[in-house]
Structures are given as C-alpha cells and as structure tokens.
C-alpha cells in the first residue's frame, strides 16, 4: 500500500488494528462461516459486541451509573434536532462557536426560544467566547467542544448553572472528560471513534420525559434506551469497528495516555507553524484545538498556497486543504493519526521554507 499521511477531517484515519479486524470480520466473524454483516443482530455473538462496545465507552470515560450510552443513526446532524425535541420545553441557550454550533442552534429554534449567549462569528470563529451569561431558566446550555472547521476547542469541562449539552463529535475520547458535568454528550463517530454510520449519545437518564410534545419513537431517547440501541437494526459494521477502535485506545493506556500523545503531536505542529516564517496559525492561541490544526500562508506569502499544497501532496500528505470557510490548511490529527505523520508534515514545511529562502 502507498505511504500516505492522512490528515482528513472526517471520515479520517483509524487505528490500523481496527481496520484489519474489520477486514477479518468481513470475511469470517468469530469462526461462524459468515461475515459480520451477514449475521443476525439478535444473535448472541452480536450481542457480545454491543455489550463490549458499551462497556468500553463506560470504562474509558468513567461514565457514571445514572447515564446510558446509545449508538444511533443519523449522524451528529440528527442530534441537532433530537436534542431540542427531547429536552427543550421553553428556552435553550447556545454558544455559537462555528458552523456546526450554528446549525445546532438553528435546528433548536423549531422547538422553542433559543438564546445565542455569545458568538465569535464576526472574527470568523477564530476564538471561543468566554464572557457570557447563561439564562438560569434555560432548559439546557449547548456547546460544541471542538470546532472542527476553525480549529478551536474548549479544553475544560465548563461549569453551567443549567443542564450542559455538548457536541463532542471531533474531540470525544481525546482527553479525560468529567461526564457528570454534562446532561448529554453526542457526536458522529467518524472523527475519533470509528467510521461514519454510527452516532454516540451519552445521556443522564433523569433528564428525559420532561417535554410535553409527542416524540416519534425513532426520535425518542427513552425508546432507544429501552431497546438497548437495538430498537431498530443498528449499523453493525460501524459499531464493530468502533469497538475495535476503543479497544486499541484502551490498550494504549486510555484517555490520559492519548491526551499526552495528542498534546505532543499538536505541540510539534503548532511550534513549527509559529517558527516557520512562511506560515501562521489562524486560531487564538489559548483556544487552539489539539485535533484540527488550522494555518495559512503568512502575510506576504499568500501566493505560495497552491504550491505548498502540491509540494505537501508530493510528500504523501492527504487532506490538508483547509475548509473553504477558513482557507489555507487544516491538519486533522485525531487520536489515530501517528506522530510520524505530524513529523512528516513538519519536515515538509521546513523543506518548503528552505526552498523559498
Ligand atoms: C463533523 C461534525 C458534525 C457533523 O457530523 P455528521 O455525523 O456528519 O452529522 C457535527 N458537529 C461537529 C463538531 C462535527 O465535527
């Protein structure tokens, strides 16, 4: 196979072991003579995978007993409406820190009053607002912990006077999280915990059943809790790979260990961005994401952008073109992105600088 350094924003690089286990299970699952995508999702063998997956989530994140972990369909985007549908009776508060946060906010408006407590839209979301007031009568406060497109991140578990809801699509399992500070955490799997097709929801059970509207079964968390995420057919293959991804993470030492590695990788690349005269970072330093590292050509060197992209491509870099709303470059360095790939990108930037002196 070709050597590439995969910096895709999602779907993205996954642990090699997890992908390999998927290949094996596609051929023959547990010596059953059948593929993992051919067995019944009601079989004992499949039930064991579901249980293992749930157990790994609980173990890695130290999820308290009064919470459930759900594996659903529809992506994080469906949660943008499912959250308010299940939790918003009168008023909800949202922190507008990027495109995804804004989309979540927009969906909530269909279900009640929505207060946008603060926004960094005017500076193209290059920082996370910190001074704002959360209305004490809000049903919940919604945040996006990592802004995948802009490369900013909320690095701590915030204190909220009302129920805290977080979209953690792109930084879940990248650091230890105090789950007890949140009422609900959700995200698409395809950034840090698996392939697309499965959505995780961590939910404190007592927050449900408080809205007066009718909830369609498929959009009612209680139905999925009761059905243990198998009210309908779950995305079996995605869940299988997710389980193997979490197993890899556990073997690596869990969230404290991966946080250390993630810091090292991010430090390596940010140091180069700050040192290299041809590049500059776009996010406010204190809010810099450890997962999505955004940078552009430095002032006066803008015309070199396409050339650097080509150069990096010729060195095996994949997926470093920035999102169209920021431009420049974005290196997504999720859990499974090896340090060697980050080093390769750094080397590439150094060489490019040398060639232009
Ligand atoms: C990718 C992403 C989403 C969208 O996820 P889908 O599973 O494609 O719906 C939402 N929020 C954040 C923070 C993301 O990074």
mmCIF file of C-alpha atoms in Angstrom, residues 33-356:
data_model
loop_
_atom_site.group_PDB
_atom_site.id
_atom_site.type_symbol
_atom_site.label_atom_id
_atom_site.label_comp_id
_atom_site.label_asym_id
_atom_site.label_seq_id
_atom_site.Cartn_x
_atom_site.Cartn_y
_atom_site.Cartn_z
ATOM 1 C CA UNK A 33 -18.600 -19.088 8.468
ATOM 2 C CA UNK A 34 -20.447 -15.804 7.960
ATOM 3 C CA UNK A 35 -19.443 -12.197 7.604
ATOM 4 C CA UNK A 36 -20.147 -9.756 10.455
ATOM 5 C CA UNK A 37 -22.532 -8.030 8.059
ATOM 6 C CA UNK A 38 -24.413 -11.281 7.423
ATOM 7 C CA UNK A 39 -25.173 -12.408 10.962
ATOM 8 C CA UNK A 40 -28.349 -11.570 12.840
ATOM 9 C CA UNK A 41 -28.118 -8.512 15.015
ATOM 10 C CA UNK A 42 -30.176 -10.504 17.533
ATOM 11 C CA UNK A 43 -27.572 -13.266 17.761
ATOM 12 C CA UNK A 44 -25.516 -13.954 20.899
ATOM 13 C CA UNK A 45 -22.327 -13.156 19.011
ATOM 14 C CA UNK A 46 -23.578 -9.725 18.058
ATOM 15 C CA UNK A 47 -24.966 -9.027 21.491
ATOM 16 C CA UNK A 48 -21.462 -9.612 22.827
ATOM 17 C CA UNK A 49 -20.083 -6.904 20.524
ATOM 18 C CA UNK A 50 -22.745 -4.416 21.615
ATOM 19 C CA UNK A 51 -22.034 -5.170 25.262
ATOM 20 C CA UNK A 52 -18.298 -4.858 24.766
ATOM 21 C CA UNK A 53 -18.747 -1.547 22.963
ATOM 22 C CA UNK A 54 -20.928 -0.125 25.719
ATOM 23 C CA UNK A 55 -18.547 -1.393 28.394
ATOM 24 C CA UNK A 56 -15.555 0.226 26.682
ATOM 25 C CA UNK A 57 -17.347 3.585 26.498
ATOM 26 C CA UNK A 58 -18.214 3.392 30.186
ATOM 27 C CA UNK A 59 -14.759 2.293 31.212
ATOM 28 C CA UNK A 60 -12.752 4.765 29.135
ATOM 29 C CA UNK A 61 -14.854 7.804 30.036
ATOM 30 C CA UNK A 62 -15.740 6.686 33.583
ATOM 31 C CA UNK A 63 -19.401 7.175 32.761
ATOM 32 C CA UNK A 64 -21.474 7.201 35.982
ATOM 33 C CA UNK A 65 -24.205 4.591 36.505
ATOM 34 C CA UNK A 66 -27.096 7.002 36.034
ATOM 35 C CA UNK A 67 -26.082 7.513 32.395
ATOM 36 C CA UNK A 68 -26.727 5.436 29.287
ATOM 37 C CA UNK A 69 -24.654 5.180 26.133
ATOM 38 C CA UNK A 70 -26.603 4.914 22.895
ATOM 39 C CA UNK A 71 -25.478 4.035 19.378
ATOM 40 C CA UNK A 72 -27.834 5.578 16.858
ATOM 41 C CA UNK A 73 -28.069 6.537 13.201
ATOM 42 C CA UNK A 74 -28.426 9.926 11.584
ATOM 43 C CA UNK A 75 -25.065 11.454 12.464
ATOM 44 C CA UNK A 76 -24.421 14.353 14.805
ATOM 45 C CA UNK A 77 -26.651 16.378 12.484
ATOM 46 C CA UNK A 78 -29.738 14.452 13.538
ATOM 47 C CA UNK A 79 -28.864 15.205 17.156
ATOM 48 C CA UNK A 80 -29.155 18.900 16.325
ATOM 49 C CA UNK A 81 -32.932 18.374 16.252
ATOM 50 C CA UNK A 82 -33.234 15.323 18.502
ATOM 51 C CA UNK A 83 -31.684 17.153 21.465
ATOM 52 C CA UNK A 84 -34.176 20.056 21.477
ATOM 53 C CA UNK A 85 -37.034 17.728 20.623
ATOM 54 C CA UNK A 86 -36.344 15.712 23.772
ATOM 55 C CA UNK A 87 -35.127 18.461 26.096
ATOM 56 C CA UNK A 88 -36.419 21.857 25.043
ATOM 57 C CA UNK A 89 -39.712 22.845 26.606
ATOM 58 C CA UNK A 90 -39.425 26.643 26.763
ATOM 59 C CA UNK A 91 -35.958 28.045 26.317
ATOM 60 C CA UNK A 92 -32.467 26.839 25.435
ATOM 61 C CA UNK A 93 -29.100 28.607 25.380
ATOM 62 C CA UNK A 94 -26.454 28.045 22.699
ATOM 63 C CA UNK A 95 -22.845 29.132 22.330
ATOM 64 C CA UNK A 96 -22.141 29.992 18.695
ATOM 65 C CA UNK A 97 -18.565 28.891 18.034
ATOM 66 C CA UNK A 98 -18.704 27.707 14.430
ATOM 67 C CA UNK A 99 -20.667 26.251 11.567
ATOM 68 C CA UNK A 100 -21.722 23.133 13.491
ATOM 69 C CA UNK A 101 -22.717 25.106 16.576
ATOM 70 C CA UNK A 102 -24.733 27.434 14.375
ATOM 71 C CA UNK A 103 -26.502 24.539 12.691
ATOM 72 C CA UNK A 104 -27.404 23.059 16.062
ATOM 73 C CA UNK A 105 -28.767 26.432 17.175
ATOM 74 C CA UNK A 106 -30.817 26.821 14.022
ATOM 75 C CA UNK A 107 -32.495 23.432 14.440
ATOM 76 C CA UNK A 108 -33.411 24.164 18.055
ATOM 77 C CA UNK A 109 -35.415 27.210 17.010
ATOM 78 C CA UNK A 110 -38.159 24.948 15.714
ATOM 79 C CA UNK A 111 -38.824 23.746 19.273
ATOM 80 C CA UNK A 112 -38.728 26.836 21.468
ATOM 81 C CA UNK A 113 -36.966 30.044 22.345
ATOM 82 C CA UNK A 114 -33.258 29.956 21.663
ATOM 83 C CA UNK A 115 -30.787 32.359 23.259
ATOM 84 C CA UNK A 116 -27.471 32.784 21.484
ATOM 85 C CA UNK A 117 -25.361 33.643 24.550
ATOM 86 C CA UNK A 118 -22.243 34.633 22.604
ATOM 87 C CA UNK A 119 -20.761 34.301 19.163
ATOM 88 C CA UNK A 120 -17.350 34.629 17.552
ATOM 89 C CA UNK A 121 -18.847 34.735 14.053
ATOM 90 C CA UNK A 122 -17.599 38.273 13.453
ATOM 91 C CA UNK A 123 -13.993 37.165 13.673
ATOM 92 C CA UNK A 124 -14.635 34.096 11.543
ATOM 93 C CA UNK A 125 -14.864 31.953 14.676
ATOM 94 C CA UNK A 126 -11.156 32.153 15.434
ATOM 95 C CA UNK A 127 -11.722 32.041 19.209
ATOM 96 C CA UNK A 128 -14.158 30.683 21.767
ATOM 97 C CA UNK A 129 -16.132 33.390 23.619
ATOM 98 C CA UNK A 130 -15.669 33.193 27.376
ATOM 99 C CA UNK A 131 -17.719 36.040 28.781
ATOM 100 C CA UNK A 132 -21.435 35.391 28.602
ATOM 101 C CA UNK A 133 -24.426 34.791 30.816
ATOM 102 C CA UNK A 134 -26.392 31.591 30.642
ATOM 103 C CA UNK A 135 -30.062 32.267 31.424
ATOM 104 C CA UNK A 136 -30.900 30.497 34.671
ATOM 105 C CA UNK A 137 -34.296 29.461 33.306
ATOM 106 C CA UNK A 138 -32.911 27.730 30.200
ATOM 107 C CA UNK A 139 -33.713 24.048 29.849
ATOM 108 C CA UNK A 140 -30.116 23.441 28.785
ATOM 109 C CA UNK A 141 -26.944 25.103 27.510
ATOM 110 C CA UNK A 142 -25.471 23.714 24.293
ATOM 111 C CA UNK A 143 -21.786 23.868 23.389
ATOM 112 C CA UNK A 144 -19.576 22.434 20.669
ATOM 113 C CA UNK A 145 -16.387 21.398 22.442
ATOM 114 C CA UNK A 146 -14.220 21.258 19.335
ATOM 115 C CA UNK A 147 -14.833 23.397 16.283
ATOM 116 C CA UNK A 148 -13.625 21.097 13.574
ATOM 117 C CA UNK A 149 -13.617 23.683 10.800
ATOM 118 C CA UNK A 150 -11.950 26.569 12.658
ATOM 119 C CA UNK A 151 -9.553 24.641 14.877
ATOM 120 C CA UNK A 152 -10.695 25.981 18.229
ATOM 121 C CA UNK A 153 -11.504 23.883 21.268
ATOM 122 C CA UNK A 154 -12.953 24.213 24.745
ATOM 123 C CA UNK A 155 -10.259 22.418 26.704
ATOM 124 C CA UNK A 156 -12.035 22.087 30.041
ATOM 125 C CA UNK A 157 -15.408 20.858 31.249
ATOM 126 C CA UNK A 158 -17.386 24.060 31.750
ATOM 127 C CA UNK A 159 -19.468 24.903 34.786
ATOM 128 C CA UNK A 160 -23.044 25.526 33.786
ATOM 129 C CA UNK A 161 -25.921 26.583 36.024
ATOM 130 C CA UNK A 162 -28.274 24.625 33.766
ATOM 131 C CA UNK A 163 -28.063 21.231 32.087
ATOM 132 C CA UNK A 164 -24.970 21.128 29.858
ATOM 133 C CA UNK A 165 -25.279 19.518 26.408
ATOM 134 C CA UNK A 166 -22.196 19.051 24.241
ATOM 135 C CA UNK A 167 -21.484 18.141 20.659
ATOM 136 C CA UNK A 168 -18.165 16.317 21.061
ATOM 137 C CA UNK A 169 -18.041 14.902 17.539
ATOM 138 C CA UNK A 170 -14.444 15.835 16.933
ATOM 139 C CA UNK A 171 -12.765 15.607 20.332
ATOM 140 C CA UNK A 172 -14.538 12.780 22.116
ATOM 141 C CA UNK A 173 -12.040 10.315 23.631
ATOM 142 C CA UNK A 174 -9.149 12.699 23.017
ATOM 143 C CA UNK A 175 -8.870 13.611 26.706
ATOM 144 C CA UNK A 176 -10.476 12.619 30.010
ATOM 145 C CA UNK A 177 -13.909 14.226 30.434
ATOM 146 C CA UNK A 178 -15.899 14.668 33.626
ATOM 147 C CA UNK A 179 -19.113 13.202 32.246
ATOM 148 C CA UNK A 180 -21.004 14.090 35.420
ATOM 149 C CA UNK A 181 -20.847 17.758 34.412
ATOM 150 C CA UNK A 182 -22.944 17.054 31.317
ATOM 151 C CA UNK A 183 -26.545 16.050 30.865
ATOM 152 C CA UNK A 184 -25.954 14.846 27.349
ATOM 153 C CA UNK A 185 -22.923 14.357 25.086
ATOM 154 C CA UNK A 186 -23.254 13.369 21.452
ATOM 155 C CA UNK A 187 -21.323 13.093 18.233
ATOM 156 C CA UNK A 188 -20.762 11.334 14.951
ATOM 157 C CA UNK A 189 -18.244 8.514 15.306
ATOM 158 C CA UNK A 190 -16.264 9.343 12.195
ATOM 159 C CA UNK A 191 -13.744 11.754 13.712
ATOM 160 C CA UNK A 192 -12.237 9.915 16.640
ATOM 161 C CA UNK A 193 -14.042 6.694 17.430
ATOM 162 C CA UNK A 194 -14.872 4.863 14.234
ATOM 163 C CA UNK A 195 -16.325 5.001 10.755
ATOM 164 C CA UNK A 196 -19.333 7.040 9.686
ATOM 165 C CA UNK A 197 -22.747 5.497 10.211
ATOM 166 C CA UNK A 198 -22.962 5.410 13.983
ATOM 167 C CA UNK A 199 -23.692 8.266 16.368
ATOM 168 C CA UNK A 200 -22.939 8.100 20.083
ATOM 169 C CA UNK A 201 -25.159 9.674 22.717
ATOM 170 C CA UNK A 202 -24.236 9.671 26.410
ATOM 171 C CA UNK A 203 -27.261 10.688 28.387
ATOM 172 C CA UNK A 204 -28.222 11.154 32.026
ATOM 173 C CA UNK A 205 -31.449 9.225 32.311
ATOM 174 C CA UNK A 206 -33.334 11.513 34.682
ATOM 175 C CA UNK A 207 -33.343 14.441 32.214
ATOM 176 C CA UNK A 208 -35.789 12.667 29.896
ATOM 177 C CA UNK A 209 -39.568 12.687 29.884
ATOM 178 C CA UNK A 210 -39.886 16.381 30.748
ATOM 179 C CA UNK A 211 -41.165 17.822 27.495
ATOM 180 C CA UNK A 212 -44.845 17.901 26.663
ATOM 181 C CA UNK A 213 -44.639 17.321 22.907
ATOM 182 C CA UNK A 214 -45.241 13.991 21.240
ATOM 183 C CA UNK A 215 -41.995 12.261 20.270
ATOM 184 C CA UNK A 216 -41.859 9.895 17.300
ATOM 185 C CA UNK A 217 -40.407 6.556 18.501
ATOM 186 C CA UNK A 218 -37.225 6.775 16.471
ATOM 187 C CA UNK A 219 -36.523 10.253 17.872
ATOM 188 C CA UNK A 220 -37.254 9.385 21.494
ATOM 189 C CA UNK A 221 -34.115 8.624 23.545
ATOM 190 C CA UNK A 222 -36.216 6.616 26.007
ATOM 191 C CA UNK A 223 -37.206 4.172 23.276
ATOM 192 C CA UNK A 224 -33.557 3.657 22.337
ATOM 193 C CA UNK A 225 -32.537 3.219 25.979
ATOM 194 C CA UNK A 226 -35.261 0.617 26.408
ATOM 195 C CA UNK A 227 -34.198 -1.129 23.205
ATOM 196 C CA UNK A 228 -30.507 -1.010 24.223
ATOM 197 C CA UNK A 229 -29.699 0.751 20.938
ATOM 198 C CA UNK A 230 -31.407 -2.039 19.003
ATOM 199 C CA UNK A 231 -34.911 -0.657 18.710
ATOM 200 C CA UNK A 232 -34.175 -0.910 15.009
ATOM 201 C CA UNK A 233 -31.280 -2.587 13.211
ATOM 202 C CA UNK A 234 -28.050 -0.934 14.353
ATOM 203 C CA UNK A 235 -25.217 -0.082 11.922
ATOM 204 C CA UNK A 236 -23.391 -3.292 12.755
ATOM 205 C CA UNK A 237 -20.199 -2.810 10.822
ATOM 206 C CA UNK A 238 -19.623 0.719 12.082
ATOM 207 C CA UNK A 239 -20.211 -0.437 15.647
ATOM 208 C CA UNK A 240 -17.827 -3.334 15.159
ATOM 209 C CA UNK A 241 -15.006 -1.021 14.033
ATOM 210 C CA UNK A 242 -15.837 1.424 16.812
ATOM 211 C CA UNK A 243 -15.444 -1.371 19.357
ATOM 212 C CA UNK A 244 -12.046 -2.251 17.927
ATOM 213 C CA UNK A 245 -11.022 1.403 17.881
ATOM 214 C CA UNK A 246 -11.877 1.750 21.564
ATOM 215 C CA UNK A 247 -10.043 -1.476 22.338
ATOM 216 C CA UNK A 248 -6.972 -0.012 20.672
ATOM 217 C CA UNK A 249 -7.366 3.112 22.785
ATOM 218 C CA UNK A 250 -7.698 1.082 25.959
ATOM 219 C CA UNK A 251 -4.568 -0.945 25.150
ATOM 220 C CA UNK A 252 -2.717 2.292 24.569
ATOM 221 C CA UNK A 253 -3.471 3.333 28.143
ATOM 222 C CA UNK A 254 -6.806 5.111 27.830
ATOM 223 C CA UNK A 255 -7.662 8.798 27.815
ATOM 224 C CA UNK A 256 -4.832 10.161 29.967
ATOM 225 C CA UNK A 257 -2.323 8.422 27.741
ATOM 226 C CA UNK A 258 -3.904 9.585 24.497
ATOM 227 C CA UNK A 259 -4.201 13.139 25.837
ATOM 228 C CA UNK A 260 -0.450 13.202 26.398
ATOM 229 C CA UNK A 261 0.193 11.937 22.880
ATOM 230 C CA UNK A 262 -2.314 14.402 21.416
ATOM 231 C CA UNK A 263 -0.577 17.283 23.212
ATOM 232 C CA UNK A 264 2.788 16.173 21.898
ATOM 233 C CA UNK A 265 1.503 15.959 18.324
ATOM 234 C CA UNK A 266 -0.229 19.326 18.499
ATOM 235 C CA UNK A 267 2.814 20.995 20.132
ATOM 236 C CA UNK A 268 5.016 19.641 17.390
ATOM 237 C CA UNK A 269 2.915 21.143 14.611
ATOM 238 C CA UNK A 270 1.960 24.429 16.321
ATOM 239 C CA UNK A 271 5.632 25.049 17.192
ATOM 240 C CA UNK A 272 6.528 24.712 13.539
ATOM 241 C CA UNK A 273 3.663 26.964 12.446
ATOM 242 C CA UNK A 274 4.872 29.611 14.917
ATOM 243 C CA UNK A 275 8.519 29.221 13.987
ATOM 244 C CA UNK A 276 8.202 28.967 10.198
ATOM 245 C CA UNK A 277 8.262 32.402 8.533
ATOM 246 C CA UNK A 278 6.012 31.232 5.697
ATOM 247 C CA UNK A 279 3.049 30.163 7.833
ATOM 248 C CA UNK A 280 0.833 31.453 10.612
ATOM 249 C CA UNK A 281 -1.897 29.879 12.736
ATOM 250 C CA UNK A 282 -5.469 31.172 12.495
ATOM 251 C CA UNK A 283 -6.935 30.279 15.911
ATOM 252 C CA UNK A 284 -6.391 32.265 19.119
ATOM 253 C CA UNK A 285 -3.517 30.589 20.942
ATOM 254 C CA UNK A 286 -5.397 29.778 24.143
ATOM 255 C CA UNK A 287 -8.185 28.129 22.166
ATOM 256 C CA UNK A 288 -6.076 26.133 19.748
ATOM 257 C CA UNK A 289 -7.558 22.733 19.035
ATOM 258 C CA UNK A 290 -5.492 19.624 19.649
ATOM 259 C CA UNK A 291 -7.490 17.850 16.949
ATOM 260 C CA UNK A 292 -7.779 20.220 13.975
ATOM 261 C CA UNK A 293 -4.812 22.459 13.364
ATOM 262 C CA UNK A 294 -5.560 25.363 11.038
ATOM 263 C CA UNK A 295 -2.939 27.551 9.425
ATOM 264 C CA UNK A 296 -2.465 29.780 6.402
ATOM 265 C CA UNK A 297 0.421 31.319 4.494
ATOM 266 C CA UNK A 298 1.946 34.217 6.421
ATOM 267 C CA UNK A 299 1.387 37.779 5.254
ATOM 268 C CA UNK A 300 3.198 38.458 2.023
ATOM 269 C CA UNK A 301 3.423 34.772 1.128
ATOM 270 C CA UNK A 302 -0.225 34.150 0.242
ATOM 271 C CA UNK A 303 0.622 33.366 -3.362
ATOM 272 C CA UNK A 304 2.522 30.241 -2.268
ATOM 273 C CA UNK A 305 -0.589 28.427 -1.050
ATOM 274 C CA UNK A 306 -1.249 26.266 -4.108
ATOM 275 C CA UNK A 307 2.436 25.484 -4.430
ATOM 276 C CA UNK A 308 2.680 24.278 -0.856
ATOM 277 C CA UNK A 309 -0.391 22.108 -1.291
ATOM 278 C CA UNK A 310 1.206 20.461 -4.321
ATOM 279 C CA UNK A 311 4.505 20.091 -2.535
ATOM 280 C CA UNK A 312 2.874 18.501 0.505
ATOM 281 C CA UNK A 313 0.866 16.206 -1.730
ATOM 282 C CA UNK A 314 4.024 15.021 -3.451
ATOM 283 C CA UNK A 315 5.359 14.106 0.018
ATOM 284 C CA UNK A 316 2.323 11.946 0.789
ATOM 285 C CA UNK A 317 0.199 14.440 2.761
ATOM 286 C CA UNK A 318 -3.531 13.903 2.316
ATOM 287 C CA UNK A 319 -6.413 16.102 3.411
ATOM 288 C CA UNK A 320 -4.536 19.236 4.473
ATOM 289 C CA UNK A 321 -6.503 21.693 2.379
ATOM 290 C CA UNK A 322 -8.384 23.977 4.747
ATOM 291 C CA UNK A 323 -12.160 24.161 4.827
ATOM 292 C CA UNK A 324 -13.468 26.663 2.304
ATOM 293 C CA UNK A 325 -14.672 28.978 5.071
ATOM 294 C CA UNK A 326 -11.168 29.392 6.514
ATOM 295 C CA UNK A 327 -8.935 28.680 3.521
ATOM 296 C CA UNK A 328 -5.287 27.731 3.848
ATOM 297 C CA UNK A 329 -4.597 24.438 5.522
ATOM 298 C CA UNK A 330 -6.044 22.186 8.154
ATOM 299 C CA UNK A 331 -4.305 19.148 9.543
ATOM 300 C CA UNK A 332 -6.661 16.930 11.494
ATOM 301 C CA UNK A 333 -4.549 14.999 13.940
ATOM 302 C CA UNK A 334 -7.119 12.790 15.625
ATOM 303 C CA UNK A 335 -6.196 10.004 18.052
ATOM 304 C CA UNK A 336 -5.236 7.532 15.342
ATOM 305 C CA UNK A 337 -3.034 9.961 13.416
ATOM 306 C CA UNK A 338 0.510 8.772 14.146
ATOM 307 C CA UNK A 339 3.150 11.186 15.427
ATOM 308 C CA UNK A 340 5.280 10.186 12.430
ATOM 309 C CA UNK A 341 2.681 11.753 10.134
ATOM 310 C CA UNK A 342 2.815 15.020 12.066
ATOM 311 C CA UNK A 343 6.612 14.925 11.911
ATOM 312 C CA UNK A 344 6.424 14.314 8.151
ATOM 313 C CA UNK A 345 4.239 17.401 7.738
ATOM 314 C CA UNK A 346 6.612 19.470 9.872
ATOM 315 C CA UNK A 347 9.578 18.284 7.775
ATOM 316 C CA UNK A 348 7.655 19.202 4.667
ATOM 317 C CA UNK A 349 7.039 22.749 5.952
ATOM 318 C CA UNK A 350 10.714 23.153 6.858
ATOM 319 C CA UNK A 351 11.848 21.984 3.459
ATOM 320 C CA UNK A 352 9.379 24.286 1.750
ATOM 321 C CA UNK A 353 10.703 27.227 3.744
ATOM 322 C CA UNK A 354 14.282 26.368 2.812
ATOM 323 C CA UNK A 355 13.332 26.180 -0.872
ATOM 324 C CA UNK A 356 11.932 29.699 -0.687
#
